[in-house]
mmCIF file of C-alpha atoms in Angstrom:
data_model
loop_
_atom_site.group_PDB
_atom_site.id
_atom_site.type_symbol
_atom_site.label_atom_id
_atom_site.label_comp_id
_atom_site.label_asym_id
_atom_site.label_seq_id
_atom_site.Cartn_x
_atom_site.Cartn_y
_atom_site.Cartn_z
ATOM 1 C CA MET N 1 7.633 3.624 -21.970
ATOM 2 C CA ARG N 2 4.929 5.618 -23.650
ATOM 3 C CA ILE N 3 2.237 7.438 -21.675
ATOM 4 C CA SER N 4 -0.437 5.774 -23.823
ATOM 5 C CA ILE N 5 0.694 2.382 -22.534
ATOM 6 C CA ILE N 6 0.314 3.562 -18.944
ATOM 7 C CA VAL N 7 -3.168 4.921 -19.614
ATOM 8 C CA ALA N 8 -4.238 1.706 -21.319
ATOM 9 C CA LEU N 9 -2.851 -0.373 -18.474
ATOM 10 C CA ALA N 10 -4.640 1.738 -15.880
ATOM 11 C CA ALA N 11 -7.911 1.479 -17.772
ATOM 12 C CA ALA N 12 -7.637 -2.279 -18.132
ATOM 13 C CA LEU N 13 -6.829 -2.837 -14.475
ATOM 14 C CA THR N 14 -9.621 -0.536 -13.364
ATOM 15 C CA THR N 15 -12.081 -2.464 -15.533
ATOM 16 C CA VAL N 16 -10.990 -5.718 -13.912
ATOM 17 C CA ALA N 17 -11.421 -4.199 -10.467
ATOM 18 C CA GLY N 18 -14.848 -2.830 -11.334
ATOM 19 C CA THR N 19 -15.982 -6.201 -12.627
ATOM 20 C CA ALA N 20 -14.847 -7.902 -9.445
ATOM 21 C CA THR N 21 -17.071 -5.597 -7.395
ATOM 22 C CA ALA N 22 -20.204 -5.471 -9.513
ATOM 23 C CA GLN N 23 -22.358 -6.462 -6.539
ATOM 24 C CA ASP N 24 -21.010 -3.841 -4.137
ATOM 25 C CA MET N 25 -24.220 -1.917 -3.582
ATOM 26 C CA ALA N 26 -26.070 -5.013 -2.383
ATOM 27 C CA ASP N 27 -24.006 -5.252 0.806
ATOM 28 C CA THR N 28 -25.150 -4.430 4.304
ATOM 29 C CA ASP N 29 -22.923 -3.094 7.071
ATOM 30 C CA PRO N 30 -21.486 -5.892 9.234
ATOM 31 C CA ALA N 31 -21.401 -5.658 13.004
ATOM 32 C CA PRO N 32 -18.200 -4.429 14.692
ATOM 33 C CA VAL N 33 -15.749 -7.096 15.829
ATOM 34 C CA VAL N 34 -13.566 -6.781 18.907
ATOM 35 C CA SER N 35 -10.047 -8.077 18.299
ATOM 36 C CA ARG N 36 -7.514 -9.178 20.890
ATOM 37 C CA SER N 37 -4.542 -8.655 18.594
ATOM 38 C CA SER N 38 -2.732 -6.705 21.332
ATOM 39 C CA LEU N 39 -2.862 -6.507 25.101
ATOM 40 C CA ARG N 40 -5.606 -3.911 24.886
ATOM 41 C CA LEU N 41 -8.852 -4.445 22.998
ATOM 42 C CA VAL N 42 -9.029 -2.884 19.552
ATOM 43 C CA GLU N 43 -12.446 -2.406 17.969
ATOM 44 C CA PHE N 44 -12.481 -3.473 14.353
ATOM 45 C CA THR N 45 -15.296 -3.073 11.837
ATOM 46 C CA PRO N 46 -14.768 -4.962 8.570
ATOM 47 C CA MET N 47 -15.367 -3.067 5.345
ATOM 48 C CA THR N 48 -18.320 -3.767 3.090
ATOM 49 C CA ARG N 49 -17.612 -4.478 -0.578
ATOM 50 C CA SER N 50 -18.581 -0.953 -1.550
ATOM 51 C CA GLU N 51 -16.331 0.519 1.136
ATOM 52 C CA ARG N 52 -13.510 -1.735 0.006
ATOM 53 C CA PHE N 53 -13.937 -0.567 -3.600
ATOM 54 C CA ARG N 54 -14.058 3.113 -2.603
ATOM 55 C CA ASN N 55 -10.910 2.614 -0.554
ATOM 56 C CA TYR N 56 -9.254 1.054 -3.610
ATOM 57 C CA LEU N 57 -10.220 3.945 -5.895
ATOM 58 C CA THR N 58 -9.100 6.610 -3.420
ATOM 59 C CA GLY N 59 -5.811 4.914 -2.631
ATOM 60 C CA THR N 60 -5.043 4.163 -6.262
ATOM 61 C CA PHE N 61 -6.155 7.243 -8.171
ATOM 62 C CA GLY N 62 -6.402 9.933 -5.481
ATOM 63 C CA PRO N 63 -4.178 13.043 -5.565
ATOM 64 C CA ASN N 64 -1.950 11.722 -2.776
ATOM 65 C CA SER N 65 -1.023 8.709 -4.888
ATOM 66 C CA LEU N 66 0.084 10.875 -7.795
ATOM 67 C CA ALA N 67 1.999 13.187 -5.448
ATOM 68 C CA ARG N 68 3.884 10.253 -3.935
ATOM 69 C CA SER N 69 4.658 8.914 -7.387
ATOM 70 C CA MET N 70 6.037 12.277 -8.454
ATOM 71 C CA ALA N 71 8.187 12.465 -5.314
ATOM 72 C CA ARG N 72 9.567 8.958 -5.815
ATOM 73 C CA ALA N 73 10.230 9.733 -9.488
ATOM 74 C CA GLY N 74 12.117 12.829 -8.370
ATOM 75 C CA LEU N 75 14.405 10.683 -6.226
ATOM 76 C CA ASP N 76 14.970 8.326 -9.152
ATOM 77 C CA GLN N 77 15.784 11.356 -11.309
ATOM 78 C CA LEU N 78 18.406 12.508 -8.810
ATOM 79 C CA ARG N 79 19.872 9.005 -8.732
ATOM 80 C CA ASP N 80 19.697 8.825 -12.531
ATOM 81 C CA SER N 81 17.931 5.490 -12.226
ATOM 82 C CA PRO N 82 17.560 3.814 -14.647
ATOM 83 C CA ALA N 83 20.465 5.503 -16.399
ATOM 84 C CA GLU N 84 19.064 4.677 -19.860
ATOM 85 C CA TRP N 85 16.222 7.147 -19.340
ATOM 86 C CA GLY N 86 18.622 10.040 -18.924
ATOM 87 C CA GLN N 87 17.663 13.456 -17.558
ATOM 88 C CA GLY N 88 15.306 16.274 -18.451
ATOM 89 C CA SER N 89 11.542 16.712 -18.343
ATOM 90 C CA ALA N 90 10.837 13.825 -20.727
ATOM 91 C CA ALA N 91 12.888 11.460 -18.576
ATOM 92 C CA TYR N 92 11.125 12.666 -15.446
ATOM 93 C CA SER N 93 7.716 12.078 -17.044
ATOM 94 C CA GLU N 94 8.802 8.572 -17.946
ATOM 95 C CA ARG N 95 9.861 7.919 -14.371
ATOM 96 C CA VAL N 96 6.569 9.259 -13.023
ATOM 97 C CA GLY N 97 4.707 6.935 -15.394
ATOM 98 C CA ASN N 98 6.893 4.029 -14.278
ATOM 99 C CA VAL N 99 6.269 4.585 -10.560
ATOM 100 C CA TYR N 100 2.569 5.275 -10.992
ATOM 101 C CA ALA N 101 2.045 2.207 -13.195
ATOM 102 C CA LYS N 102 3.667 -0.003 -10.552
ATOM 103 C CA HIS N 103 1.455 1.615 -7.937
ATOM 104 C CA ILE N 104 -1.700 0.888 -9.969
ATOM 105 C CA ILE N 105 -0.653 -2.719 -10.560
ATOM 106 C CA ARG N 106 0.106 -3.296 -6.910
ATOM 107 C CA ARG N 107 -3.084 -1.697 -5.631
ATOM 108 C CA THR N 108 -5.183 -3.681 -8.100
ATOM 109 C CA LEU N 109 -3.530 -6.984 -7.244
ATOM 110 C CA GLU N 110 -3.896 -6.209 -3.547
ATOM 111 C CA PHE N 111 -7.540 -5.253 -3.965
ATOM 112 C CA GLY N 112 -8.302 -8.496 -5.755
ATOM 113 C CA GLY N 113 -6.406 -10.547 -3.195
ATOM 114 C CA THR N 114 -7.996 -8.965 -0.144
ATOM 115 C CA SER N 115 -11.457 -9.304 -1.685
ATOM 116 C CA VAL N 116 -11.030 -13.017 -2.329
ATOM 117 C CA LEU N 117 -9.308 -13.761 0.986
ATOM 118 C CA HIS N 118 -11.525 -11.430 3.055
ATOM 119 C CA GLN N 119 -8.506 -9.584 4.395
ATOM 120 C CA ASP N 120 -8.235 -5.957 5.451
ATOM 121 C CA ASP N 121 -4.837 -4.346 4.817
ATOM 122 C CA ARG N 122 -5.618 -1.048 6.524
ATOM 123 C CA TYR N 123 -3.369 -0.046 9.418
ATOM 124 C CA PHE N 124 -4.953 0.110 12.867
ATOM 125 C CA ARG N 125 -2.991 1.659 15.716
ATOM 126 C CA SER N 126 -2.039 -0.773 18.452
ATOM 127 C CA GLY N 127 -3.622 0.859 21.499
ATOM 128 C CA GLU N 128 -0.496 -0.273 23.374
ATOM 129 C CA THR N 129 1.856 1.738 25.557
ATOM 130 C CA GLY N 130 5.632 1.707 25.345
ATOM 131 C CA ILE N 131 7.870 2.406 22.365
ATOM 132 C CA TRP N 132 9.088 -1.188 21.981
ATOM 133 C CA ARG N 133 5.647 -2.782 22.077
ATOM 134 C CA ARG N 134 4.218 -0.279 19.628
ATOM 135 C CA THR N 135 7.172 -0.548 17.254
ATOM 136 C CA LYS N 136 6.959 -4.345 17.334
ATOM 137 C CA TYR N 137 3.249 -4.137 16.548
ATOM 138 C CA ALA N 138 3.851 -1.731 13.647
ATOM 139 C CA VAL N 139 6.557 -3.969 12.174
ATOM 140 C CA ALA N 140 4.393 -7.087 12.539
ATOM 141 C CA SER N 141 1.478 -5.281 10.894
ATOM 142 C CA THR N 142 3.530 -5.047 7.709
ATOM 143 C CA PHE N 143 3.209 -8.816 7.353
ATOM 144 C CA LEU N 144 -0.210 -9.329 8.959
ATOM 145 C CA ALA N 145 -3.732 -8.396 7.893
ATOM 146 C CA ARG N 146 -7.105 -8.668 9.606
ATOM 147 C CA ARG N 147 -9.809 -11.038 8.529
ATOM 148 C CA ASP N 148 -13.492 -10.140 8.778
ATOM 149 C CA ASP N 149 -13.648 -11.732 12.237
ATOM 150 C CA GLY N 150 -10.887 -9.431 13.489
ATOM 151 C CA ARG N 151 -8.194 -12.085 13.719
ATOM 152 C CA ARG N 152 -4.819 -11.337 12.191
ATOM 153 C CA THR N 153 -3.259 -13.612 9.585
ATOM 154 C CA PHE N 154 -0.403 -13.432 7.109
ATOM 155 C CA ALA N 155 -0.964 -10.570 4.634
ATOM 156 C CA TYR N 156 -0.879 -12.669 1.485
ATOM 157 C CA ALA N 157 -2.452 -9.913 -0.629
ATOM 158 C CA ARG N 158 -0.141 -7.134 0.565
ATOM 159 C CA ILE N 159 3.091 -9.103 0.236
ATOM 160 C CA GLY N 160 2.015 -10.902 -2.929
ATOM 161 C CA SER N 161 0.991 -7.668 -4.649
ATOM 162 C CA ALA N 162 4.355 -6.088 -3.828
ATOM 163 C CA ALA N 163 6.131 -9.040 -5.429
ATOM 164 C CA GLY N 164 3.744 -9.079 -8.390
ATOM 165 C CA ALA N 165 4.205 -5.394 -9.171
ATOM 166 C CA ALA N 166 7.983 -5.671 -8.864
ATOM 167 C CA TYR N 167 8.174 -8.511 -11.388
ATOM 168 C CA ILE N 168 5.422 -7.374 -13.781
ATOM 169 C CA SER N 169 7.043 -3.950 -14.115
ATOM 170 C CA ARG N 170 10.183 -5.581 -15.553
ATOM 171 C CA ALA N 171 8.215 -5.791 -18.814
ATOM 172 C CA TRP N 172 8.858 -2.128 -19.652
ATOM 173 C CA GLN N 173 12.097 -1.538 -17.759
ATOM 174 C CA PRO N 174 15.391 -0.902 -19.603
ATOM 175 C CA ARG N 175 17.489 -3.977 -20.275
ATOM 176 C CA SER N 176 19.841 -3.213 -17.369
ATOM 177 C CA THR N 177 17.020 -3.581 -14.810
ATOM 178 C CA THR N 178 15.021 -6.523 -16.173
ATOM 179 C CA ASP N 179 16.863 -9.242 -14.247
ATOM 180 C CA ILE N 180 15.513 -11.030 -11.187
ATOM 181 C CA SER N 181 17.903 -9.303 -8.795
ATOM 182 C CA HIS N 182 16.502 -5.869 -9.671
ATOM 183 C CA ALA N 183 12.944 -7.170 -9.263
ATOM 184 C CA ALA N 184 13.829 -8.645 -5.871
ATOM 185 C CA SER N 185 15.467 -5.374 -4.841
ATOM 186 C CA ASN N 186 12.349 -3.439 -5.840
ATOM 187 C CA PHE N 187 10.187 -5.878 -3.875
ATOM 188 C CA GLY N 188 12.373 -5.475 -0.784
ATOM 189 C CA PHE N 189 12.292 -1.691 -1.059
ATOM 190 C CA THR N 190 8.487 -1.726 -1.293
ATOM 191 C CA VAL N 191 8.107 -3.894 1.817
ATOM 192 C CA ALA N 192 10.628 -1.753 3.709
ATOM 193 C CA THR N 193 8.646 1.352 2.723
ATOM 194 C CA ASP N 194 5.454 -0.260 4.038
ATOM 195 C CA LEU N 195 7.220 -1.035 7.310
ATOM 196 C CA GLY N 196 8.456 2.524 7.743
ATOM 197 C CA THR N 197 5.017 3.896 6.886
ATOM 198 C CA ASN N 198 3.390 1.716 9.559
ATOM 199 C CA VAL N 199 5.822 2.929 12.224
ATOM 200 C CA PHE N 200 5.068 6.498 11.186
ATOM 201 C CA ARG N 201 1.302 5.869 11.378
ATOM 202 C CA GLU N 202 1.658 4.377 14.844
ATOM 203 C CA PHE N 203 3.564 7.288 16.397
ATOM 204 C CA TRP N 204 2.653 10.329 14.310
ATOM 205 C CA PRO N 205 -0.607 11.203 16.158
ATOM 206 C CA ASP N 206 1.315 11.331 19.449
ATOM 207 C CA LEU N 207 4.120 13.390 17.957
ATOM 208 C CA LYS N 208 1.629 15.738 16.341
ATOM 209 C CA ARG N 209 -0.031 16.458 19.690
ATOM 210 C CA ARG N 210 3.346 17.428 21.159
ATOM 211 C CA LEU N 211 4.172 19.908 18.425
ATOM 212 C CA PRO N 212 3.833 23.543 19.516
ATOM 213 C CA ARG N 213 0.629 25.131 18.350
ATOM 214 C CA ARG N 214 0.562 28.639 16.937
#
Protein backbone atom coordinates (compact mmCIF):
# COMPACT_ATOMS: atom_id res chain seq x y z
CA MET A 1 0.00 0.00 0.00
CA ARG A 2 1.46 3.30 -1.03
CA ILE A 3 1.70 6.24 1.38
CA SER A 4 0.00 8.47 -1.21
CA ILE A 5 -3.10 6.28 -1.00
CA ILE A 6 -3.20 6.69 2.77
CA VAL A 7 -2.85 10.46 2.51
CA ALA A 8 -5.58 10.67 -0.11
CA LEU A 9 -7.87 8.50 1.99
CA ALA A 10 -7.28 10.61 5.08
CA ALA A 11 -7.96 13.80 3.16
CA ALA A 12 -11.17 12.45 1.67
CA LEU A 13 -12.50 11.22 4.99
CA THR A 14 -11.61 14.46 6.72
CA THR A 15 -13.47 16.41 4.04
CA VAL A 16 -16.56 14.27 4.60
CA ALA A 17 -16.33 14.85 8.34
CA GLY A 18 -15.89 18.59 7.89
CA THR A 19 -18.91 18.77 5.62
CA ALA A 20 -21.03 16.92 8.14
CA THR A 21 -20.23 19.55 10.77
CA ALA A 22 -20.46 22.74 8.76
CA GLN A 23 -22.90 24.25 11.26
CA ASP A 24 -20.82 23.55 14.36
CA MET A 25 -20.23 27.13 15.44
CA ALA A 26 -23.95 27.87 15.62
CA ASP A 27 -24.47 25.57 18.61
CA THR A 28 -25.10 26.61 22.17
CA ASP A 29 -24.02 24.66 25.24
CA PRO A 30 -26.74 22.28 26.47
CA ALA A 31 -27.61 21.96 30.13
CA PRO A 32 -26.01 19.14 32.15
CA VAL A 33 -28.00 15.92 32.45
CA VAL A 34 -27.94 13.68 35.50
CA SER A 35 -27.85 10.00 34.57
CA ARG A 36 -28.83 7.05 36.74
CA SER A 37 -26.77 4.57 34.74
CA SER A 38 -25.25 3.20 37.97
CA LEU A 39 -26.21 3.07 41.62
CA ARG A 40 -24.65 6.47 42.17
CA LEU A 41 -25.58 9.55 40.17
CA VAL A 42 -23.21 10.47 37.36
CA GLU A 43 -23.36 14.00 35.96
CA PHE A 44 -23.28 14.01 32.19
CA THR A 45 -23.05 17.02 29.88
CA PRO A 46 -23.63 16.22 26.20
CA MET A 47 -21.16 17.63 23.70
CA THR A 48 -22.04 20.41 21.30
CA ARG A 49 -21.39 19.83 17.60
CA SER A 50 -18.21 21.88 17.74
CA GLU A 51 -16.97 19.96 20.77
CA ARG A 52 -17.81 16.70 19.04
CA PHE A 53 -15.83 17.75 15.96
CA ARG A 54 -12.83 18.88 18.03
CA ASN A 55 -12.91 15.56 19.86
CA TYR A 56 -12.92 13.78 16.50
CA LEU A 57 -9.93 15.74 15.19
CA THR A 58 -7.90 15.27 18.37
CA GLY A 59 -8.65 11.57 18.65
CA THR A 60 -8.03 10.91 14.97
CA PHE A 61 -5.02 13.05 14.08
CA GLY A 62 -3.45 13.86 17.46
CA PRO A 63 0.07 12.67 18.35
CA ASN A 64 -1.26 9.93 20.63
CA SER A 65 -3.08 8.33 17.71
CA LEU A 66 0.08 8.16 15.62
CA ALA A 67 2.07 6.83 18.58
CA ARG A 68 -0.45 4.04 19.15
CA SER A 69 -0.41 3.19 15.46
CA MET A 70 3.37 2.97 15.49
CA ALA A 71 3.28 0.72 18.56
CA ARG A 72 0.68 -1.60 17.03
CA ALA A 73 2.67 -1.69 13.78
CA GLY A 74 5.72 -2.66 15.81
CA LEU A 75 3.86 -5.65 17.23
CA ASP A 76 2.76 -6.65 13.73
CA GLN A 77 6.38 -6.34 12.61
CA LEU A 78 7.50 -8.70 15.37
CA ARG A 79 4.76 -11.14 14.39
CA ASP A 80 5.66 -10.71 10.72
CA SER A 81 2.00 -10.05 9.97
CA PRO A 82 1.08 -9.99 7.15
CA ALA A 83 4.02 -12.11 6.03
CA GLU A 84 3.86 -10.74 2.47
CA TRP A 85 5.06 -7.34 3.68
CA GLY A 86 8.30 -8.80 4.99
CA GLN A 87 10.69 -6.99 7.32
CA GLY A 88 12.78 -3.83 7.30
CA SER A 89 11.99 -0.13 7.49
CA ALA A 90 9.85 -0.12 4.33
CA ALA A 91 7.71 -2.95 5.68
CA TYR A 92 7.34 -1.18 9.01
CA SER A 93 6.23 2.02 7.27
CA GLU A 94 3.66 0.02 5.35
CA ARG A 95 2.34 -1.47 8.57
CA VAL A 96 2.15 1.94 10.23
CA GLY A 97 0.17 3.22 7.24
CA ASN A 98 -2.12 0.19 7.44
CA VAL A 99 -2.90 0.64 11.14
CA TYR A 100 -3.29 4.40 10.90
CA ALA A 101 -5.58 4.17 7.86
CA LYS A 102 -7.85 1.75 9.72
CA HIS A 103 -7.84 4.12 12.68
CA ILE A 104 -8.87 7.07 10.48
CA ILE A 105 -11.64 5.05 8.83
CA ARG A 106 -13.00 3.86 12.14
CA ARG A 107 -12.91 7.26 13.81
CA THR A 108 -14.63 8.87 10.83
CA LEU A 109 -17.36 6.25 10.66
CA GLU A 110 -17.86 6.52 14.41
CA PHE A 111 -17.99 10.30 14.26
CA GLY A 112 -20.64 10.21 11.56
CA GLY A 113 -22.66 7.59 13.39
CA THR A 114 -22.61 9.32 16.76
CA SER A 115 -23.53 12.64 15.15
CA VAL A 116 -26.57 11.18 13.41
CA LEU A 117 -27.69 9.05 16.36
CA HIS A 118 -26.87 11.68 19.02
CA GLN A 119 -24.66 9.24 20.89
CA ASP A 120 -21.61 9.97 23.00
CA ASP A 121 -18.92 7.27 22.93
CA ARG A 122 -16.67 8.85 25.55
CA TYR A 123 -15.92 6.77 28.64
CA PHE A 124 -17.28 8.04 31.96
CA ARG A 125 -16.11 6.40 35.16
CA SER A 126 -18.82 4.54 37.04
CA GLY A 127 -18.73 6.28 40.42
CA GLU A 128 -19.34 2.81 41.90
CA THR A 129 -17.43 0.99 44.62
CA GLY A 130 -16.23 -2.59 44.45
CA ILE A 131 -14.04 -4.27 41.86
CA TRP A 132 -16.80 -6.46 40.41
CA ARG A 133 -19.33 -3.67 39.97
CA ARG A 134 -16.79 -1.36 38.39
CA THR A 135 -15.43 -4.05 36.08
CA LYS A 136 -18.95 -4.99 35.00
CA TYR A 137 -19.68 -1.33 34.27
CA ALA A 138 -16.46 -0.95 32.24
CA VAL A 139 -17.22 -4.06 30.19
CA ALA A 140 -20.82 -2.96 29.56
CA SER A 141 -19.60 0.48 28.51
CA THR A 142 -17.82 -1.13 25.57
CA PHE A 143 -21.22 -1.92 24.08
CA LEU A 144 -23.21 1.05 25.42
CA ALA A 145 -23.14 4.76 24.64
CA ARG A 146 -24.93 7.75 26.15
CA ARG A 147 -27.59 9.71 24.37
CA ASP A 148 -27.99 13.46 24.83
CA ASP A 149 -30.49 12.84 27.64
CA GLY A 150 -27.93 10.80 29.57
CA ARG A 151 -29.57 7.43 29.01
CA ARG A 152 -27.40 4.57 27.83
CA THR A 153 -28.21 2.62 24.67
CA PHE A 154 -26.44 0.17 22.40
CA ALA A 155 -23.30 1.75 20.91
CA TYR A 156 -24.25 1.31 17.27
CA ALA A 157 -21.62 3.80 16.08
CA ARG A 158 -18.74 2.33 18.09
CA ILE A 159 -19.43 -1.30 17.22
CA GLY A 160 -20.46 -0.55 13.64
CA SER A 161 -17.35 1.53 12.98
CA ALA A 162 -15.12 -1.27 14.28
CA ALA A 163 -16.78 -3.71 11.88
CA GLY A 164 -16.68 -1.20 9.02
CA ALA A 165 -12.97 -0.48 9.40
CA ALA A 166 -12.15 -4.18 9.65
CA TYR A 167 -13.92 -5.00 6.39
CA ILE A 168 -13.04 -1.84 4.42
CA SER A 169 -9.34 -2.34 5.17
CA ARG A 170 -9.43 -5.69 3.34
CA ALA A 171 -9.27 -3.61 0.14
CA TRP A 172 -5.51 -3.07 0.47
CA GLN A 173 -4.53 -6.13 2.49
CA PRO A 174 -2.40 -8.92 0.97
CA ARG A 175 -4.34 -11.77 -0.58
CA SER A 176 -3.78 -14.03 2.45
CA THR A 177 -5.73 -11.66 4.74
CA THR A 178 -8.61 -10.52 2.52
CA ASP A 179 -11.06 -13.24 3.55
CA ILE A 180 -14.00 -12.74 5.90
CA SER A 181 -12.40 -14.70 8.73
CA HIS A 182 -9.47 -12.28 8.93
CA ALA A 183 -11.86 -9.31 8.88
CA ALA A 184 -13.92 -10.87 11.67
CA SER A 185 -10.75 -11.55 13.67
CA ASN A 186 -9.67 -7.92 13.27
CA PHE A 187 -13.12 -6.75 14.37
CA GLY A 188 -12.99 -8.97 17.46
CA PHE A 189 -9.51 -7.75 18.35
CA THR A 190 -10.65 -4.12 18.07
CA VAL A 191 -13.64 -4.66 20.37
CA ALA A 192 -11.48 -6.58 22.85
CA THR A 193 -8.99 -3.69 22.84
CA ASP A 194 -11.82 -1.24 23.56
CA LEU A 195 -12.93 -3.42 26.46
CA GLY A 196 -9.46 -3.57 27.97
CA THR A 197 -9.03 0.18 27.53
CA ASN A 198 -12.28 0.85 29.39
CA VAL A 199 -11.22 -1.32 32.33
CA PHE A 200 -7.92 0.54 32.42
CA ARG A 201 -9.70 3.92 32.37
CA GLU A 202 -11.96 2.85 35.22
CA PHE A 203 -9.20 1.78 37.61
CA TRP A 204 -6.11 3.72 36.54
CA PRO A 205 -6.87 6.93 38.52
CA ASP A 206 -7.13 4.86 41.72
CA LEU A 207 -3.96 2.93 40.96
CA LYS A 208 -2.13 6.13 40.10
CA ARG A 209 -2.97 7.65 43.49
CA ARG A 210 -1.48 4.60 45.23
CA LEU A 211 1.82 4.78 43.39
CA PRO A 212 4.68 6.09 45.53
CA ARG A 213 5.47 9.71 44.87
CA ARG A 214 9.04 10.93 44.59
